Amino acid sequence: MPGLSLSPAVAPTPAALQQFVILARSTTGQGTIRLIQEVLSHKSIYVFGELLDVPSVKELADSSDTTAKGWYTVLELFAYGGTIEDYKGKSTSLPSLSPAQYRKLQLLTLRSLAAKSTNGDVPYADVIRALHLQHDNEVEEAAVEAMDAAILDCTLDPLHSTVRVGWVDGRDIPLQPESMANLAETLHHFLHHSKSVSRQITNPNETDDEVISKLAKLTKRLEAFRQSMDDHKRFVDEANSIKGVTDRQAPAPASSSGTATTSSRR
């Protein structure tokens, strides 16, 4: 199957989250906590980084109120790669999640699990363990919900008990030195792998810049080819459509039997 595709790390803030970000700028204390709870329950919000940047939300991190601080920690957990296992490991010091919030964290856990797959295949057993599920059908339900939420795309292979992932949305990345170091290391490995593949089919003495330039050109050529195929398909569809209209409007030819009958009557 094709390699796993990751969405860009930087994406526009979803409209639903943007509304809460605007509201958060005018809230304090309990109002901010309630807003965080609403965001974590919202069925359309799966990125949270911009909300964490709002001053009234940041203030909760240093609050003397353990509940307020707990909800800030939960929001960080949802935003920065936290999983069901992470939550359960801290559950004694964190507020309880509603069923909707717990389910969202399960889907976020699935997203992280899928993103870590090197070949796009995630065994059902791994999903059951990571999401704290019981049965295979629960894995399939979670995968379908994740696709409905547009945080990943996959196909289910019940015969081999495998989720085959084609695309995964990225989670928020905290702008901290250790996080940026991890990101830099990931990009370094990606570049090294790309160079290795390229040099297997081109010149092993090429520089990094030459390899990157060739990869960029190849990507553009593939995109142009895809566009050409789309244009060709559209042309064929239009031609078939016109032919269908023409066929419907053309008069039906007179039958040979009808002509013979008319002649005999004369």
mmCIF file of C-alpha atoms in Angstrom:
data_model
loop_
_atom_site.group_PDB
_atom_site.id
_atom_site.type_symbol
_atom_site.label_atom_id
_atom_site.label_comp_id
_atom_site.label_asym_id
_atom_site.label_seq_id
_atom_site.Cartn_x
_atom_site.Cartn_y
_atom_site.Cartn_z
ATOM 1 C CA MET A 1 0.000 0.000 0.000
ATOM 2 C CA PRO A 2 1.182 3.616 -0.382
ATOM 3 C CA GLY A 3 3.247 5.072 2.443
ATOM 4 C CA LEU A 4 1.544 6.776 5.318
ATOM 5 C CA SER A 5 0.767 10.423 4.618
ATOM 6 C CA LEU A 6 0.882 13.076 7.327
ATOM 7 C CA SER A 7 -0.951 16.352 7.054
ATOM 8 C CA PRO A 8 1.028 19.587 7.293
ATOM 9 C CA ALA A 9 2.071 20.522 10.831
ATOM 10 C CA VAL A 10 0.666 24.026 10.416
ATOM 11 C CA ALA A 11 -3.006 24.294 9.476
ATOM 12 C CA PRO A 12 -5.650 26.991 9.727
ATOM 13 C CA THR A 13 -7.428 27.145 13.071
ATOM 14 C CA PRO A 14 -10.850 25.442 12.739
ATOM 15 C CA ALA A 15 -13.745 27.885 12.817
ATOM 16 C CA ALA A 16 -15.287 26.113 15.816
ATOM 17 C CA LEU A 17 -12.117 26.523 17.894
ATOM 18 C CA GLN A 18 -11.664 30.123 16.771
ATOM 19 C CA GLN A 19 -15.012 31.026 18.327
ATOM 20 C CA PHE A 20 -13.901 29.611 21.683
ATOM 21 C CA VAL A 21 -10.535 31.373 21.433
ATOM 22 C CA ILE A 22 -12.334 34.699 21.029
ATOM 23 C CA LEU A 23 -14.600 33.934 23.997
ATOM 24 C CA ALA A 24 -11.663 32.837 26.162
ATOM 25 C CA ARG A 25 -10.062 36.264 25.828
ATOM 26 C CA SER A 26 -12.881 37.729 27.908
ATOM 27 C CA THR A 27 -13.283 34.966 30.513
ATOM 28 C CA THR A 28 -11.628 34.353 33.866
ATOM 29 C CA GLY A 29 -11.606 31.679 36.548
ATOM 30 C CA GLN A 30 -14.612 29.358 36.474
ATOM 31 C CA GLY A 31 -15.766 30.823 33.172
ATOM 32 C CA THR A 32 -12.494 29.747 31.561
ATOM 33 C CA ILE A 33 -12.781 26.282 33.095
ATOM 34 C CA ARG A 34 -16.305 25.833 31.711
ATOM 35 C CA LEU A 35 -15.097 26.989 28.307
ATOM 36 C CA ILE A 36 -12.289 24.399 28.342
ATOM 37 C CA GLN A 37 -14.803 21.695 29.247
ATOM 38 C CA GLU A 38 -16.998 22.709 26.314
ATOM 39 C CA VAL A 39 -14.060 22.638 23.913
ATOM 40 C CA LEU A 40 -12.995 19.175 25.074
ATOM 41 C CA SER A 41 -16.565 17.937 24.529
ATOM 42 C CA HIS A 42 -17.079 19.624 21.150
ATOM 43 C CA LYS A 43 -17.450 17.010 18.412
ATOM 44 C CA SER A 44 -15.653 19.088 15.768
ATOM 45 C CA ILE A 45 -12.561 20.258 17.663
ATOM 46 C CA TYR A 46 -9.432 18.087 17.660
ATOM 47 C CA VAL A 47 -6.709 20.753 17.857
ATOM 48 C CA PHE A 48 -6.283 22.948 20.913
ATOM 49 C CA GLY A 49 -2.941 24.740 20.698
ATOM 50 C CA GLU A 50 -4.282 28.219 20.011
ATOM 51 C CA LEU A 51 -6.583 28.029 23.034
ATOM 52 C CA LEU A 52 -3.583 27.245 25.240
ATOM 53 C CA ASP A 53 -1.988 30.514 24.094
ATOM 54 C CA VAL A 54 -4.835 32.643 25.476
ATOM 55 C CA PRO A 55 -3.674 34.504 28.654
ATOM 56 C CA SER A 56 -6.732 33.560 30.732
ATOM 57 C CA VAL A 57 -6.096 29.891 29.930
ATOM 58 C CA LYS A 58 -2.360 30.130 30.632
ATOM 59 C CA GLU A 59 -3.125 31.575 34.070
ATOM 60 C CA LEU A 60 -4.768 28.301 35.096
ATOM 61 C CA ALA A 61 -1.392 26.545 34.914
ATOM 62 C CA ASP A 62 -0.197 28.456 37.989
ATOM 63 C CA SER A 63 -3.534 28.555 39.786
ATOM 64 C CA SER A 64 -3.717 27.607 43.461
ATOM 65 C CA ASP A 65 -7.074 25.994 42.644
ATOM 66 C CA THR A 66 -6.284 22.320 42.012
ATOM 67 C CA THR A 67 -9.400 21.908 39.867
ATOM 68 C CA ALA A 68 -8.438 24.814 37.620
ATOM 69 C CA LYS A 69 -4.876 23.559 37.312
ATOM 70 C CA GLY A 70 -6.191 20.061 36.626
ATOM 71 C CA TRP A 71 -8.296 21.213 33.687
ATOM 72 C CA TYR A 72 -5.317 23.075 32.253
ATOM 73 C CA THR A 73 -3.299 19.848 32.460
ATOM 74 C CA VAL A 74 -6.111 17.925 30.764
ATOM 75 C CA LEU A 75 -6.207 20.499 27.953
ATOM 76 C CA GLU A 76 -2.447 20.094 27.484
ATOM 77 C CA LEU A 77 -2.938 16.330 27.442
ATOM 78 C CA PHE A 78 -5.510 16.588 24.665
ATOM 79 C CA ALA A 79 -3.368 19.024 22.705
ATOM 80 C CA TYR A 80 0.143 17.652 22.954
ATOM 81 C CA GLY A 81 -0.044 13.970 22.136
ATOM 82 C CA GLY A 82 -1.618 12.724 25.355
ATOM 83 C CA THR A 83 -3.235 9.290 25.340
ATOM 84 C CA ILE A 84 -5.712 7.285 27.370
ATOM 85 C CA GLU A 85 -2.766 5.651 29.137
ATOM 86 C CA ASP A 86 -1.338 9.066 30.029
ATOM 87 C CA TYR A 87 -4.674 10.170 31.474
ATOM 88 C CA LYS A 88 -5.165 7.001 33.484
ATOM 89 C CA GLY A 89 -1.651 7.364 34.873
ATOM 90 C CA LYS A 90 -2.566 10.793 36.263
ATOM 91 C CA SER A 91 -6.289 10.289 36.830
ATOM 92 C CA THR A 92 -6.028 10.585 40.615
ATOM 93 C CA SER A 93 -4.797 14.170 40.279
ATOM 94 C CA LEU A 94 -6.932 15.142 37.287
ATOM 95 C CA PRO A 95 -10.659 15.932 36.992
ATOM 96 C CA SER A 96 -12.962 13.221 35.684
ATOM 97 C CA LEU A 97 -13.781 13.278 31.987
ATOM 98 C CA SER A 98 -17.312 13.139 30.640
ATOM 99 C CA PRO A 99 -18.131 10.236 28.284
ATOM 100 C CA ALA A 100 -17.788 12.578 25.279
ATOM 101 C CA GLN A 101 -14.401 13.849 26.481
ATOM 102 C CA TYR A 102 -13.132 10.343 27.196
ATOM 103 C CA ARG A 103 -14.224 9.216 23.736
ATOM 104 C CA LYS A 104 -12.432 12.136 22.126
ATOM 105 C CA LEU A 105 -9.231 11.223 23.969
ATOM 106 C CA GLN A 106 -9.611 7.660 22.688
ATOM 107 C CA LEU A 107 -9.807 8.973 19.115
ATOM 108 C CA LEU A 108 -6.806 11.230 19.702
ATOM 109 C CA THR A 109 -4.965 8.183 21.039
ATOM 110 C CA LEU A 110 -5.833 6.307 17.853
ATOM 111 C CA ARG A 111 -4.538 9.231 15.807
ATOM 112 C CA SER A 112 -1.205 9.161 17.663
ATOM 113 C CA LEU A 113 -0.983 5.385 17.306
ATOM 114 C CA ALA A 114 -1.611 5.617 13.561
ATOM 115 C CA ALA A 115 0.970 8.386 13.143
ATOM 116 C CA LYS A 116 3.655 6.212 14.757
ATOM 117 C CA SER A 117 3.089 3.349 12.327
ATOM 118 C CA THR A 118 5.984 3.055 9.882
ATOM 119 C CA ASN A 119 4.012 1.193 7.225
ATOM 120 C CA GLY A 120 0.464 2.389 7.900
ATOM 121 C CA ASP A 121 -0.684 -0.919 9.426
ATOM 122 C CA VAL A 122 -1.993 -0.911 12.996
ATOM 123 C CA PRO A 123 -3.053 -4.298 14.453
ATOM 124 C CA TYR A 124 -6.416 -4.399 16.200
ATOM 125 C CA ALA A 125 -4.637 -5.716 19.299
ATOM 126 C CA ASP A 126 -2.539 -2.537 19.531
ATOM 127 C CA VAL A 127 -5.648 -0.372 19.243
ATOM 128 C CA ILE A 128 -7.476 -2.394 21.899
ATOM 129 C CA ARG A 129 -4.538 -2.018 24.273
ATOM 130 C CA ALA A 130 -3.926 1.706 23.624
ATOM 131 C CA LEU A 131 -7.586 2.756 23.738
ATOM 132 C CA HIS A 132 -8.493 0.365 26.593
ATOM 133 C CA LEU A 133 -11.138 -1.415 24.518
ATOM 134 C CA GLN A 134 -12.469 -4.963 24.777
ATOM 135 C CA HIS A 135 -13.472 -6.245 21.348
ATOM 136 C CA ASP A 136 -12.580 -5.957 17.662
ATOM 137 C CA ASN A 137 -15.883 -4.313 16.801
ATOM 138 C CA GLU A 138 -14.990 -1.467 19.180
ATOM 139 C CA VAL A 139 -11.787 -0.930 17.187
ATOM 140 C CA GLU A 140 -13.788 -0.643 13.989
ATOM 141 C CA GLU A 141 -16.261 1.765 15.581
ATOM 142 C CA ALA A 142 -13.408 3.974 16.789
ATOM 143 C CA ALA A 143 -11.779 3.958 13.348
ATOM 144 C CA VAL A 144 -15.038 4.978 11.680
ATOM 145 C CA GLU A 145 -15.555 7.785 14.206
ATOM 146 C CA ALA A 146 -11.997 9.004 13.627
ATOM 147 C CA MET A 147 -12.649 9.126 9.887
ATOM 148 C CA ASP A 148 -15.923 10.984 10.452
ATOM 149 C CA ALA A 149 -13.957 13.497 12.540
ATOM 150 C CA ALA A 150 -11.462 13.863 9.651
ATOM 151 C CA ILE A 151 -8.433 13.170 11.848
ATOM 152 C CA LEU A 152 -7.356 10.157 9.809
ATOM 153 C CA ASP A 153 -8.317 8.055 6.824
ATOM 154 C CA CYS A 154 -8.081 4.293 6.817
ATOM 155 C CA THR A 155 -9.535 1.014 5.642
ATOM 156 C CA LEU A 156 -10.434 -1.890 7.902
ATOM 157 C CA ASP A 157 -9.113 -5.388 7.286
ATOM 158 C CA PRO A 158 -11.099 -7.665 9.636
ATOM 159 C CA LEU A 159 -9.600 -10.783 8.042
ATOM 160 C CA HIS A 160 -6.132 -9.787 9.242
ATOM 161 C CA SER A 161 -7.382 -7.736 12.230
ATOM 162 C CA THR A 162 -5.581 -4.651 10.941
ATOM 163 C CA VAL A 163 -6.382 -0.969 10.509
ATOM 164 C CA ARG A 164 -4.666 0.169 7.307
ATOM 165 C CA VAL A 165 -3.997 3.888 7.605
ATOM 166 C CA GLY A 166 -3.634 6.077 4.540
ATOM 167 C CA TRP A 167 -3.548 9.537 6.071
ATOM 168 C CA VAL A 168 -3.221 10.997 9.569
ATOM 169 C CA ASP A 169 -3.823 14.530 10.779
ATOM 170 C CA GLY A 170 -1.102 16.038 12.963
ATOM 171 C CA ARG A 171 -1.518 16.980 16.626
ATOM 172 C CA ASP A 172 -0.388 20.234 18.208
ATOM 173 C CA ILE A 173 3.308 20.699 18.944
ATOM 174 C CA PRO A 174 4.358 22.716 22.016
ATOM 175 C CA LEU A 175 6.890 25.409 21.132
ATOM 176 C CA GLN A 176 9.414 24.302 23.733
ATOM 177 C CA PRO A 177 13.119 23.507 23.198
ATOM 178 C CA GLU A 178 12.741 19.763 23.761
ATOM 179 C CA SER A 179 9.729 19.562 21.426
ATOM 180 C CA MET A 180 11.476 21.514 18.691
ATOM 181 C CA ALA A 181 14.517 19.270 19.109
ATOM 182 C CA ASN A 182 12.312 16.198 18.572
ATOM 183 C CA LEU A 183 10.743 17.833 15.517
ATOM 184 C CA ALA A 184 14.177 18.674 14.116
ATOM 185 C CA GLU A 185 15.301 15.079 14.656
ATOM 186 C CA THR A 186 12.200 13.761 12.878
ATOM 187 C CA LEU A 187 12.799 16.065 9.918
ATOM 188 C CA HIS A 188 16.455 15.016 9.845
ATOM 189 C CA HIS A 189 15.463 11.338 9.647
ATOM 190 C CA PHE A 190 12.947 12.149 6.914
ATOM 191 C CA LEU A 191 15.582 13.996 4.880
ATOM 192 C CA HIS A 192 18.080 11.170 5.371
ATOM 193 C CA HIS A 193 15.506 8.603 4.241
ATOM 194 C CA SER A 194 14.531 10.720 1.221
ATOM 195 C CA LYS A 195 18.183 11.093 0.248
ATOM 196 C CA SER A 196 18.747 7.354 0.570
ATOM 197 C CA VAL A 197 15.813 6.565 -1.702
ATOM 198 C CA SER A 198 16.810 9.221 -4.210
ATOM 199 C CA ARG A 199 20.428 8.076 -4.365
ATOM 200 C CA GLN A 200 19.357 4.526 -5.050
ATOM 201 C CA ILE A 201 17.829 5.716 -8.309
ATOM 202 C CA THR A 202 20.099 8.655 -9.165
ATOM 203 C CA ASN A 203 23.651 9.817 -8.457
ATOM 204 C CA PRO A 204 25.135 8.869 -5.053
ATOM 205 C CA ASN A 205 27.430 11.918 -5.148
ATOM 206 C CA GLU A 206 24.652 14.515 -5.252
ATOM 207 C CA THR A 207 24.497 17.168 -2.540
ATOM 208 C CA ASP A 208 21.557 17.578 -0.152
ATOM 209 C CA ASP A 209 20.298 20.610 -2.091
ATOM 210 C CA GLU A 210 20.430 18.709 -5.378
ATOM 211 C CA VAL A 211 18.504 15.794 -3.887
ATOM 212 C CA ILE A 212 15.845 18.105 -2.416
ATOM 213 C CA SER A 213 15.537 19.950 -5.738
ATOM 214 C CA LYS A 214 15.013 16.689 -7.623
ATOM 215 C CA LEU A 215 12.422 15.506 -5.111
ATOM 216 C CA ALA A 216 10.549 18.799 -5.481
ATOM 217 C CA LYS A 217 10.595 18.542 -9.279
ATOM 218 C CA LEU A 218 9.400 14.942 -9.134
ATOM 219 C CA THR A 219 6.537 15.959 -6.852
ATOM 220 C CA LYS A 220 5.491 18.686 -9.302
ATOM 221 C CA ARG A 221 5.607 16.242 -12.218
ATOM 222 C CA LEU A 222 3.472 13.740 -10.335
ATOM 223 C CA GLU A 223 0.970 16.470 -9.473
ATOM 224 C CA ALA A 224 0.852 17.596 -13.120
ATOM 225 C CA PHE A 225 0.284 13.995 -14.206
ATOM 226 C CA ARG A 226 -2.537 13.603 -11.684
ATOM 227 C CA GLN A 227 -4.114 16.831 -12.948
ATOM 228 C CA SER A 228 -3.800 15.604 -16.530
ATOM 229 C CA MET A 229 -5.576 12.366 -15.617
ATOM 230 C CA ASP A 230 -8.325 14.335 -13.869
ATOM 231 C CA ASP A 231 -8.756 16.547 -16.946
ATOM 232 C CA HIS A 232 -8.910 13.499 -19.205
ATOM 233 C CA LYS A 233 -11.550 11.847 -17.032
ATOM 234 C CA ARG A 234 -13.591 15.072 -16.979
ATOM 235 C CA PHE A 235 -13.365 15.300 -20.787
ATOM 236 C CA VAL A 236 -14.527 11.704 -21.206
ATOM 237 C CA ASP A 237 -17.407 12.242 -18.764
ATOM 238 C CA GLU A 238 -18.518 15.380 -20.635
ATOM 239 C CA ALA A 239 -18.296 13.601 -23.984
ATOM 240 C CA ASN A 240 -20.364 10.692 -22.692
ATOM 241 C CA SER A 241 -22.902 13.121 -21.248
ATOM 242 C CA ILE A 242 -23.271 14.955 -24.580
ATOM 243 C CA LYS A 243 -23.574 11.659 -26.426
ATOM 244 C CA GLY A 244 -26.303 10.554 -24.027
ATOM 245 C CA VAL A 245 -28.305 13.743 -24.639
ATOM 246 C CA THR A 246 -27.856 13.418 -28.420
ATOM 247 C CA ASP A 247 -28.989 9.799 -28.387
ATOM 248 C CA ARG A 248 -32.134 10.697 -26.448
ATOM 249 C CA GLN A 249 -33.036 13.564 -28.794
ATOM 250 C CA ALA A 250 -32.435 11.732 -32.102
ATOM 251 C CA PRO A 251 -35.664 10.477 -33.816
ATOM 252 C CA ALA A 252 -36.119 6.763 -33.808
ATOM 253 C CA PRO A 253 -35.582 5.205 -37.275
ATOM 254 C CA ALA A 254 -38.683 3.817 -38.998
ATOM 255 C CA SER A 255 -38.926 0.062 -38.755
ATOM 256 C CA SER A 256 -38.597 -2.005 -41.913
ATOM 257 C CA SER A 257 -41.892 -3.731 -41.158
ATOM 258 C CA GLY A 258 -43.663 -0.370 -40.936
ATOM 259 C CA THR A 259 -42.291 0.696 -44.334
ATOM 260 C CA ALA A 260 -43.381 -2.543 -45.949
ATOM 261 C CA THR A 261 -46.901 -2.182 -44.587
ATOM 262 C CA THR A 262 -47.219 1.361 -45.915
ATOM 263 C CA SER A 263 -46.067 0.282 -49.348
ATOM 264 C CA SER A 264 -48.542 -2.557 -49.503
ATOM 265 C CA ARG A 265 -51.421 -0.224 -48.643
ATOM 266 C CA ARG A 266 -50.546 1.974 -51.622
#
